[in-house]
Amino acid sequence: MTQLEVTNPATNEVIERLEYTSHEDIHAQIERTHQAFEEWKYKDAHERSAKLLQWATLIDEHQDELARLITLEGGKPLAEAKGEVIYANSYVKWYAEEAKRVYGRTIPAHTPTKKLVVDKFPVGVVGAITPWNFPAAMITRKIAPALAAGCTIICKPAVKTPLTTIRLVELAHEAGIPKDAVSYIIASGKDAGDIFTSHQLINKVTFTGSTGVGKTLIEQSAQTVKNVTMELGGLAPFIVHKDADLEAAVDGTIASKFRNAGQTCICANRIYVHEDIADQYIERLTEKVHDLKVGNGLDEGVKVGPVIDANAVEKVLSHITDAQDKGGKLSRSVEDIQSLGGNFLKPVVIANANTTMKAMYEETFGPVAPVMTYSDLDEVIRIANDTEFGLASYFFTNDYRTGLKLFNELDYGVIGWNDGGPSAAHAPFGGLKESGYGREGGTEGIEPYLETKYLSVEV
Ligand code: NAP
């Protein structure tokens, strides 16, 4: 079996070599995870909760180590990586508590001789496939609610960033969670996807990644009618209305757009600013964006790390040059953007953006902020909704009527109003339309791991 080389996107050096899990071993692991389910599902909720809390304690204790791993394999600045560990762990802590709040209900019967009861049961064995952009958070958002619900789970992390998952799973075992209740495999997405979706002992497939791969998994899952949760791509609009607090809007843009070098599914992809304030906004945004220090995420003060690999560099540059060809005004030249070499790209603001530019209708996944102006609120809402995606959207306004109108009319699952960072473990996260279905986080996030059974008793 060939080896997987995990590389550091900041240096392109190999940091670890791992053996791929053979197909035979993946099948054997699925069998063991099924056997573990037969025991884990009978643990009472308080015991599951206690084990999850113990895991959370170990994650807290290993925060620096995990953050360093995230930076080494994924490239994001160390401070941001620490933030990710804390955020990832907030899901473990939240679902440790939610384990104790899986309620059924009784239904008033239509005859005095009957008793009608609804109860919740774990779905079973879960196969999880996750992306590279949040190697800790994307996996705890799945492991924690699955274990809390009484499911057992096999994780397939992205081959670009498997090390954080491996360490998190080791810590789960140290915390006393049975070895086969949570495990990982090292496999390509295609191999894991083919096996997870066709295996009779896998009851659920949960996926975070691109919409294209999500569609393939939905299609494959149809063959065995698997329960699926899909957290897919985004194309977030970011609207700044004329009555917005300009400084807050600029800071919100930076927070939303440049985190993880623009490689988050809820990143502001396309920015729409009212024409009355557009010049001021672009000037202030450009000043702040050009102040962001770019470099190796382990270096002090770095705010923007490398993008994940050479393919990402190429894609982001293609969006920049396409925008330039269609009349976009770049805040720095293409040569300057690439001047640090390797996988580093200096962040750029593109003024004079229009709807024909790729950056306005395709997920860019890079440190690029295209800004288009608008004059009419209804028209900008129409443009914002004119996409197959529906994950996150943002708007900045200090008028409550405008804010409520935008909240009601934007077709997105996650909406930030004067807030560039809306995600939280205690809130439901997920998309509409082709951004997927199912929610992670909040009371909603345990539901995808539960089945409903209804009992009618004739007494
Ligand atoms: P990706 O290419 O879809 O990969 C995600 C995962 O899917 C990886 O583990 C990958 O495996 C696997 N995969 C690839 N081909 C597969 C196949 N045929 N069958 C099954 N699995 C397959 O996405 P990415 O580039 O890693 O991540 C970026 C995307 O994820 C963006 O679109 C972003 O918006 C989205 N995302 C969404 C959310 C959300 O919560 N909605 C969160 C984060 C990211 P390998 O290891 O072989 O690459």
Coordinates of C-alpha atoms and ligand atoms in Angstrom, one line a residue:
M1 CA 0.0 0.0 0.0
T2 CA 1.4 3.4 -0.9
Q3 CA 2.1 5.9 1.8
L4 CA 0.4 9.2 2.4
E5 CA 2.7 12.2 2.7
V6 CA 1.3 15.0 4.8
T7 CA 2.9 18.3 3.8
N8 CA 3.1 21.7 5.4
P9 CA 1.5 24.3 3.0
A10 CA 3.8 27.0 4.3
T11 CA 7.0 25.2 3.3
N12 CA 5.8 22.3 1.1
E13 CA 7.9 20.0 3.4
V14 CA 6.7 16.5 4.3
I15 CA 5.8 16.5 8.0
E16 CA 4.5 13.0 8.3
R17 CA 4.2 9.8 6.4
L18 CA 1.1 7.6 7.1
E19 CA 0.0 4.2 5.8
Y20 CA -3.3 4.1 4.0
T21 CA -5.8 1.8 5.7
S22 CA -6.4 -1.1 3.4
H23 CA -9.9 -1.9 2.1
E24 CA -9.9 -5.1 4.2
D25 CA -9.0 -3.1 7.3
I26 CA -11.7 -0.5 6.6
H27 CA -14.3 -3.3 6.4
A28 CA -12.9 -4.9 9.6
Q29 CA -13.1 -1.5 11.3
I30 CA -16.8 -1.1 10.2
E31 CA -17.6 -4.5 11.8
R32 CA -15.9 -3.5 15.0
T33 CA -17.7 -0.2 15.1
H34 CA -20.9 -2.0 14.6
Q35 CA -20.1 -4.3 17.6
A36 CA -19.1 -1.2 19.6
F37 CA -22.5 0.3 18.8
E38 CA -24.3 -2.7 20.4
E39 CA -22.6 -1.7 23.7
W40 CA -22.3 2.1 23.5
K41 CA -26.0 2.5 22.7
Y42 CA -26.9 0.9 26.1
K43 CA -24.6 3.2 28.1
D44 CA -26.8 5.6 29.9
A45 CA -26.8 9.2 28.8
H46 CA -25.0 10.4 32.0
E47 CA -22.1 8.0 31.4
R48 CA -21.8 9.1 27.7
S49 CA -21.9 12.7 28.9
A50 CA -19.1 12.1 31.5
K51 CA -16.8 10.5 28.9
L52 CA -17.4 13.4 26.5
L53 CA -16.6 15.9 29.3
Q54 CA -13.4 13.9 30.1
W55 CA -12.4 14.1 26.4
A56 CA -13.1 17.9 26.5
T57 CA -10.8 18.2 29.5
L58 CA -8.0 16.5 27.6
I59 CA -8.6 18.6 24.5
D60 CA -8.2 21.7 26.7
E61 CA -5.0 20.3 28.2
H62 CA -3.6 19.6 24.7
Q63 CA -4.7 22.9 23.2
D64 CA -1.3 24.1 22.2
E65 CA -0.2 20.8 20.8
L66 CA -3.4 20.5 18.7
A67 CA -3.2 24.1 17.5
R68 CA 0.4 23.6 16.3
L69 CA -0.7 20.5 14.4
I70 CA -3.5 22.5 12.7
T71 CA -1.0 25.2 11.7
L72 CA 1.5 22.7 10.5
E73 CA -0.8 20.6 8.3
G74 CA -3.4 23.3 7.3
G75 CA -1.4 26.6 7.4
K76 CA -3.6 28.8 9.4
P77 CA -2.0 31.3 11.8
L78 CA -1.3 29.8 15.3
A79 CA -3.6 32.2 17.1
E80 CA -6.4 31.3 14.8
A81 CA -5.6 27.6 15.2
K82 CA -5.9 27.9 19.0
G83 CA -9.3 29.6 18.4
E84 CA -10.3 26.6 16.3
V85 CA -9.3 24.1 19.1
I86 CA -11.4 26.1 21.5
Y87 CA -14.3 26.3 19.0
A88 CA -14.0 22.5 18.2
N89 CA -14.0 21.7 21.9
S90 CA -17.1 23.9 22.5
Y91 CA -19.0 21.2 20.5
V92 CA -17.7 18.4 22.7
K93 CA -18.8 20.4 25.8
W94 CA -22.2 21.3 24.3
Y95 CA -23.1 17.7 23.2
A96 CA -21.8 16.3 26.5
E97 CA -24.7 18.2 28.0
E98 CA -27.2 17.6 25.2
A99 CA -26.7 13.8 25.6
K100 CA -28.8 14.2 28.8
R101 CA -31.6 16.1 26.9
V102 CA -32.7 13.6 24.3
Y103 CA -36.4 13.7 25.1
G104 CA -39.3 11.7 23.7
R105 CA -42.9 12.6 24.3
T106 CA -46.4 11.2 24.8
I107 CA -49.3 12.0 22.6
P108 CA -52.9 12.3 23.8
A109 CA -54.7 9.2 22.5
H110 CA -57.9 9.0 20.6
T111 CA -59.3 6.3 22.9
P112 CA -59.0 5.9 26.7
T113 CA -57.6 2.4 26.2
K114 CA -54.5 3.5 24.3
K115 CA -51.2 5.1 25.3
L116 CA -49.1 6.7 22.6
V117 CA -45.4 7.2 23.1
V118 CA -42.6 8.7 21.0
D119 CA -39.0 7.8 21.8
K120 CA -35.6 8.6 20.3
F121 CA -32.9 6.0 19.4
P122 CA -29.4 6.3 18.0
V123 CA -29.2 5.9 14.3
G124 CA -26.3 3.4 14.5
V125 CA -22.9 3.4 12.9
V126 CA -21.9 6.6 11.3
G127 CA -19.3 7.2 8.5
A128 CA -17.9 10.7 8.6
I129 CA -16.0 12.5 5.8
T130 CA -14.5 15.9 6.5
P131 CA -12.5 18.6 4.7
W132 CA -9.1 20.1 5.4
N133 CA -10.1 23.7 6.2
F134 CA -11.1 23.1 9.9
P135 CA -9.4 19.8 10.8
A136 CA -10.5 20.0 14.4
A137 CA -13.9 21.6 14.3
M138 CA -15.4 19.8 11.4
I139 CA -14.7 16.5 13.1
T140 CA -15.8 17.3 16.6
R141 CA -19.1 18.7 15.2
K142 CA -19.8 15.2 14.1
I143 CA -18.1 12.9 16.7
A144 CA -19.6 14.7 19.7
P145 CA -23.3 14.6 18.8
A146 CA -22.9 11.1 17.3
L147 CA -21.5 9.7 20.6
A148 CA -23.9 11.8 22.7
A149 CA -26.8 10.3 20.8
G150 CA -25.5 6.7 21.4
C151 CA -24.0 6.2 17.9
T152 CA -20.5 5.0 17.1
I153 CA -18.5 6.7 14.4
I154 CA -15.6 6.1 11.9
C155 CA -13.9 9.3 10.7
K156 CA -12.2 9.8 7.4
P157 CA -10.3 13.1 7.6
A158 CA -9.1 14.9 4.4
V159 CA -5.8 13.4 3.3
K160 CA -4.3 16.9 3.4
T161 CA -4.9 17.3 7.2
P162 CA -5.3 13.9 8.9
L163 CA -3.0 14.5 11.9
T164 CA -5.4 16.7 14.0
T165 CA -8.1 14.0 13.7
I166 CA -5.7 11.2 14.7
R167 CA -4.7 13.2 17.8
L168 CA -8.2 14.0 18.7
V169 CA -9.3 10.4 18.4
E170 CA -6.3 9.3 20.5
L171 CA -7.4 11.8 23.2
A172 CA -11.0 10.4 23.0
H173 CA -9.6 6.9 23.8
E174 CA -7.5 8.3 26.6
A175 CA -10.7 9.8 28.0
G176 CA -12.2 6.3 28.2
I177 CA -14.4 6.4 25.1
P178 CA -14.1 2.8 23.7
K179 CA -11.6 2.4 20.9
D180 CA -14.1 1.2 18.4
A181 CA -16.8 3.7 19.4
V182 CA -14.8 6.3 17.6
S183 CA -12.0 5.6 15.2
Y184 CA -10.3 7.0 12.0
I185 CA -9.2 5.5 8.7
I186 CA -6.6 7.0 6.3
A187 CA -8.2 6.7 2.9
S188 CA -8.9 8.8 -0.2
G189 CA -12.4 10.4 -0.3
K190 CA -13.4 8.2 -3.2
D191 CA -12.5 4.9 -1.4
A192 CA -14.1 5.9 1.9
G193 CA -17.2 7.3 0.1
D194 CA -17.7 4.1 -2.0
I195 CA -17.4 1.9 1.1
F196 CA -19.4 4.0 3.5
T197 CA -22.3 4.5 1.2
S198 CA -22.6 0.9 0.1
H199 CA -21.8 -1.0 3.4
Q200 CA -24.9 -2.5 5.1
L201 CA -23.5 -1.9 8.6
I202 CA -23.1 1.9 8.0
N203 CA -26.4 3.5 9.0
K204 CA -25.5 7.1 8.3
V205 CA -23.1 9.1 6.2
T206 CA -22.3 12.6 7.4
F207 CA -20.2 14.8 5.1
T208 CA -18.7 18.2 5.1
G209 CA -17.1 19.4 1.9
S210 CA -17.8 20.6 -1.6
T211 CA -21.3 20.5 -3.2
G212 CA -20.0 18.3 -6.1
V213 CA -18.8 15.6 -3.8
G214 CA -21.9 15.9 -1.6
K215 CA -24.1 15.2 -4.7
T216 CA -22.0 12.1 -5.5
L217 CA -22.5 10.8 -1.9
I218 CA -26.2 11.5 -2.0
E219 CA -26.5 9.6 -5.2
Q220 CA -24.5 6.7 -3.9
S221 CA -26.4 6.6 -0.6
A222 CA -29.7 6.2 -2.5
Q223 CA -28.7 2.6 -3.2
T224 CA -29.0 1.7 0.5
V225 CA -31.3 4.6 1.5
K226 CA -28.8 5.8 4.0
N227 CA -29.5 8.6 6.4
V228 CA -27.3 11.5 5.2
T229 CA -26.3 14.9 6.5
M230 CA -24.6 17.3 4.0
E231 CA -22.7 20.4 5.0
L232 CA -21.7 21.7 1.6
G233 CA -20.2 24.7 -0.2
G234 CA -21.2 28.3 0.2
L235 CA -21.0 31.6 -1.7
A236 CA -21.7 34.1 1.0
P237 CA -23.0 37.5 0.1
F238 CA -21.9 40.4 2.4
I239 CA -24.2 43.4 2.1
V240 CA -23.2 46.8 3.6
H241 CA -26.2 49.2 3.5
K242 CA -25.9 53.0 3.5
D243 CA -26.8 53.4 7.2
A244 CA -24.2 50.8 8.4
D245 CA -21.5 51.6 10.9
L246 CA -18.7 51.7 8.4
E247 CA -15.9 50.8 10.7
A248 CA -17.8 47.8 12.1
A249 CA -18.7 46.7 8.6
V250 CA -15.0 46.9 7.5
D251 CA -13.9 44.9 10.6
G252 CA -16.8 42.4 10.0
T253 CA -15.6 42.0 6.4
I254 CA -12.0 41.3 7.6
A255 CA -13.3 38.8 10.2
S256 CA -15.5 37.0 7.7
K257 CA -13.4 37.2 4.6
F258 CA -9.7 36.7 5.7
R259 CA -10.0 34.0 8.4
N260 CA -8.0 31.0 7.3
A261 CA -6.8 33.0 4.2
G262 CA -10.4 33.1 2.9
Q263 CA -10.8 29.3 3.0
T264 CA -13.9 28.9 5.0
C265 CA -17.3 27.8 3.8
I266 CA -19.0 30.8 5.4
C267 CA -16.4 33.3 4.1
A268 CA -17.8 36.5 2.5
N269 CA -17.3 35.6 -1.1
R270 CA -19.0 38.6 -2.8
I271 CA -19.4 42.0 -1.2
Y272 CA -22.2 44.5 -2.1
V273 CA -21.9 48.0 -0.8
H274 CA -24.4 50.8 -1.2
E275 CA -23.2 53.4 -3.7
D276 CA -23.4 56.3 -1.1
I277 CA -20.7 54.8 1.1
A278 CA -18.8 52.6 -1.4
D279 CA -15.7 54.8 -1.8
Q280 CA -15.2 55.2 1.9
Y281 CA -15.7 51.5 2.6
I282 CA -13.3 50.5 -0.2
E283 CA -10.6 52.9 1.0
R284 CA -10.8 51.8 4.7
L285 CA -11.1 48.1 3.8
T286 CA -8.0 48.4 1.5
E287 CA -6.0 50.1 4.3
K288 CA -6.8 47.3 6.7
V289 CA -6.4 44.5 4.3
H290 CA -2.9 45.7 3.2
D291 CA -1.9 45.8 6.9
L292 CA -2.6 42.1 7.3
K293 CA 0.8 40.3 7.8
V294 CA 1.1 37.3 5.5
G295 CA 3.5 34.4 6.3
N296 CA 4.1 31.1 8.0
G297 CA 1.4 30.6 10.5
L298 CA 3.9 29.8 13.2
D299 CA 5.5 33.2 12.9
E300 CA 4.5 36.0 15.4
G301 CA 1.9 38.5 14.2
V302 CA 1.0 36.6 11.0
K303 CA -2.7 37.1 10.2
V304 CA -2.9 35.4 6.8
G305 CA -1.2 32.0 6.2
P306 CA -0.7 30.2 2.9
V307 CA -3.5 28.7 0.9
I308 CA -3.7 24.9 1.1
D309 CA -1.7 24.0 -2.1
A310 CA -0.5 25.0 -5.6
N311 CA -4.0 24.1 -7.1
A312 CA -5.6 26.6 -4.7
V313 CA -3.0 29.3 -5.7
E314 CA -3.9 28.7 -9.3
K315 CA -7.7 28.8 -8.7
V316 CA -7.5 32.0 -6.7
L317 CA -5.3 33.7 -9.2
S318 CA -7.6 32.7 -12.0
H319 CA -10.5 34.5 -10.2
I320 CA -8.3 37.6 -9.7
T321 CA -7.2 37.8 -13.4
D322 CA -10.8 37.0 -14.6
A323 CA -12.0 40.0 -12.5
Q324 CA -9.3 42.2 -13.8
D325 CA -10.1 41.3 -17.4
K326 CA -13.8 42.2 -16.7
G327 CA -13.0 45.7 -15.4
G328 CA -12.2 45.0 -11.7
K329 CA -9.7 47.4 -10.1
L330 CA -7.1 45.5 -8.0
S331 CA -5.8 47.1 -4.8
R332 CA -2.4 45.6 -5.5
S333 CA -0.9 44.1 -8.7
V334 CA -1.0 40.4 -9.6
E335 CA 2.8 40.4 -9.3
D336 CA 2.6 41.8 -5.8
I337 CA -0.1 39.4 -4.8
Q338 CA 2.2 36.4 -5.7
S339 CA 5.5 38.1 -4.6
L340 CA 6.0 35.9 -1.5
G341 CA 6.1 32.7 -3.6
G342 CA 5.0 29.2 -2.6
N343 CA 1.4 29.0 -1.5
F344 CA 1.3 32.5 -0.2
L345 CA -1.0 35.1 -1.7
K346 CA -1.2 38.7 -0.4
P347 CA -4.8 39.6 0.2
V348 CA -6.5 41.9 -2.3
V349 CA -9.6 44.1 -2.6
I350 CA -11.2 44.2 -6.1
A351 CA -13.3 47.4 -6.7
N352 CA -15.7 47.8 -9.5
A353 CA -16.8 44.1 -9.3
N354 CA -19.8 43.0 -11.4
T355 CA -21.9 39.9 -11.6
T356 CA -20.1 38.4 -14.6
M357 CA -16.9 37.9 -12.6
K358 CA -16.2 34.3 -11.4
A359 CA -15.4 35.7 -7.9
M360 CA -19.0 36.8 -7.8
Y361 CA -20.6 33.5 -8.7
E362 CA -18.1 30.8 -7.8
E363 CA -16.6 29.9 -4.4
T364 CA -13.1 31.5 -4.5
F365 CA -11.6 30.0 -1.3
G366 CA -8.8 32.6 -1.1
P367 CA -7.9 36.1 0.3
V368 CA -9.8 38.0 -2.3
A369 CA -12.5 40.6 -1.6
P370 CA -14.5 41.7 -4.7
V371 CA -16.7 44.7 -4.0
M372 CA -19.7 45.6 -6.2
T373 CA -21.9 48.7 -5.6
Y374 CA -25.7 48.8 -5.6
S375 CA -28.4 51.4 -5.2
D376 CA -31.6 49.4 -4.6
L377 CA -32.1 47.1 -1.6
D378 CA -34.6 44.8 -3.4
E379 CA -32.2 44.4 -6.3
V380 CA -29.3 43.5 -4.1
I381 CA -31.4 40.9 -2.3
R382 CA -32.3 39.4 -5.6
I383 CA -28.7 39.2 -6.7
A384 CA -27.7 37.8 -3.3
N385 CA -30.3 35.0 -3.7
D386 CA -29.5 34.4 -7.3
T387 CA -27.3 31.3 -6.7
E388 CA -27.7 27.6 -6.0
F389 CA -25.9 28.1 -2.6
G390 CA -27.6 29.0 0.6
L391 CA -25.1 28.6 3.5
A392 CA -24.2 31.9 5.1
S393 CA -24.9 35.6 4.4
Y394 CA -24.1 38.8 6.1
F395 CA -25.5 42.3 6.2
F396 CA -24.6 45.5 8.0
T397 CA -27.3 48.0 8.7
N398 CA -28.3 50.0 11.8
D399 CA -32.0 50.3 10.7
Y400 CA -34.1 47.6 12.2
R401 CA -36.7 47.5 9.4
T402 CA -33.9 47.0 6.8
G403 CA -32.3 44.3 9.0
L404 CA -35.6 42.4 9.5
K405 CA -36.4 42.6 5.8
L406 CA -32.9 41.2 4.9
F407 CA -33.3 38.4 7.6
N408 CA -36.7 37.5 6.2
E409 CA -35.7 37.6 2.5
L410 CA -32.2 36.2 2.3
D411 CA -32.3 32.5 1.5
Y412 CA -29.5 31.4 3.8
G413 CA -29.2 29.0 6.7
V414 CA -26.8 31.2 8.7
I415 CA -27.2 35.0 8.8
G416 CA -24.9 37.5 10.5
W417 CA -26.5 41.0 11.1
N418 CA -23.6 43.4 12.0
D419 CA -21.8 40.2 12.8
G420 CA -18.9 38.7 10.8
G421 CA -18.6 35.6 12.9
P422 CA -22.0 34.0 13.6
S423 CA -21.0 30.4 14.2
A424 CA -21.4 28.9 17.7
A425 CA -21.7 25.4 19.1
H426 CA -25.0 26.3 20.7
A427 CA -26.6 27.5 17.4
P428 CA -27.7 25.4 14.4
F429 CA -25.3 25.7 11.5
G430 CA -26.1 24.5 8.0
G431 CA -27.2 25.5 4.5
L432 CA -30.3 25.8 2.3
K433 CA -30.6 24.8 -1.3
E434 CA -27.4 23.1 -2.7
S435 CA -25.4 24.0 0.5
G436 CA -26.9 20.9 2.0
Y437 CA -29.3 19.7 4.6
G438 CA -29.2 18.8 8.3
R439 CA -27.7 21.0 11.0
E440 CA -24.6 20.9 13.2
G441 CA -24.6 22.7 16.5
G442 CA -27.5 23.7 18.8
T443 CA -30.3 21.4 19.9
E444 CA -30.8 20.7 16.2
G445 CA -27.3 19.2 15.8
I446 CA -28.1 15.9 17.7
E447 CA -31.2 15.2 15.7
P448 CA -29.4 13.8 12.6
Y449 CA -28.0 11.1 14.9
L450 CA -31.4 10.1 16.2
E451 CA -34.3 8.0 14.9
T452 CA -37.8 8.4 16.0
K453 CA -39.8 5.3 17.1
Y454 CA -43.5 5.5 17.9
L455 CA -45.3 3.1 20.2
S456 CA -49.0 2.6 20.5
V457 CA -50.1 0.5 23.5
E458 CA -53.6 -0.9 23.9
V459 CA -54.0 -1.1 27.7
Ligands
NAP1 P1 -13.9 18.3 -1.0 O1 -13.0 18.2 -2.1 O2 -15.3 18.0 -1.2 O3 -13.3 17.3 0.1 C1 -13.9 17.1 1.4 C2 -13.8 15.6 1.8 O4 -14.4 14.8 0.8 C3 -12.3 15.2 1.8 O5 -12.2 14.3 2.9 C4 -12.2 14.4 0.5 O6 -11.2 13.4 0.6 C5 -13.5 13.8 0.4 N1 -13.9 13.4 -1.0 C6 -13.3 13.8 -2.1 N2 -13.9 13.1 -3.2 C7 -14.8 12.3 -2.7 C8 -15.7 11.3 -3.2 N3 -15.7 11.0 -4.5 N4 -16.4 10.6 -2.3 C9 -16.4 10.8 -1.0 N5 -15.5 11.7 -0.5 C10 -14.8 12.4 -1.3 O7 -13.8 19.7 -0.3 P2 -12.5 20.4 0.3 O8 -11.8 21.0 -0.8 O9 -11.8 19.5 1.2 O10 -13.2 21.5 1.2 C11 -13.7 22.7 0.8 C12 -15.2 22.6 0.5 O11 -15.9 22.2 1.7 C13 -15.8 24.0 0.2 O12 -16.7 23.8 -0.8 C14 -16.4 24.4 1.5 O13 -17.4 25.4 1.3 C15 -16.9 23.2 2.0 N6 -17.1 23.2 3.5 C16 -18.4 23.3 3.9 C17 -18.6 23.4 5.3 C18 -20.0 23.4 5.9 O14 -20.1 23.3 7.1 N7 -21.1 23.6 5.1 C19 -17.5 23.5 6.2 C20 -16.2 23.5 5.7 C21 -16.0 23.3 4.3 P3 -9.7 13.6 0.2 O15 -9.0 13.3 1.5 O16 -9.4 12.4 -0.8 O17 -9.5 14.9 -0.3

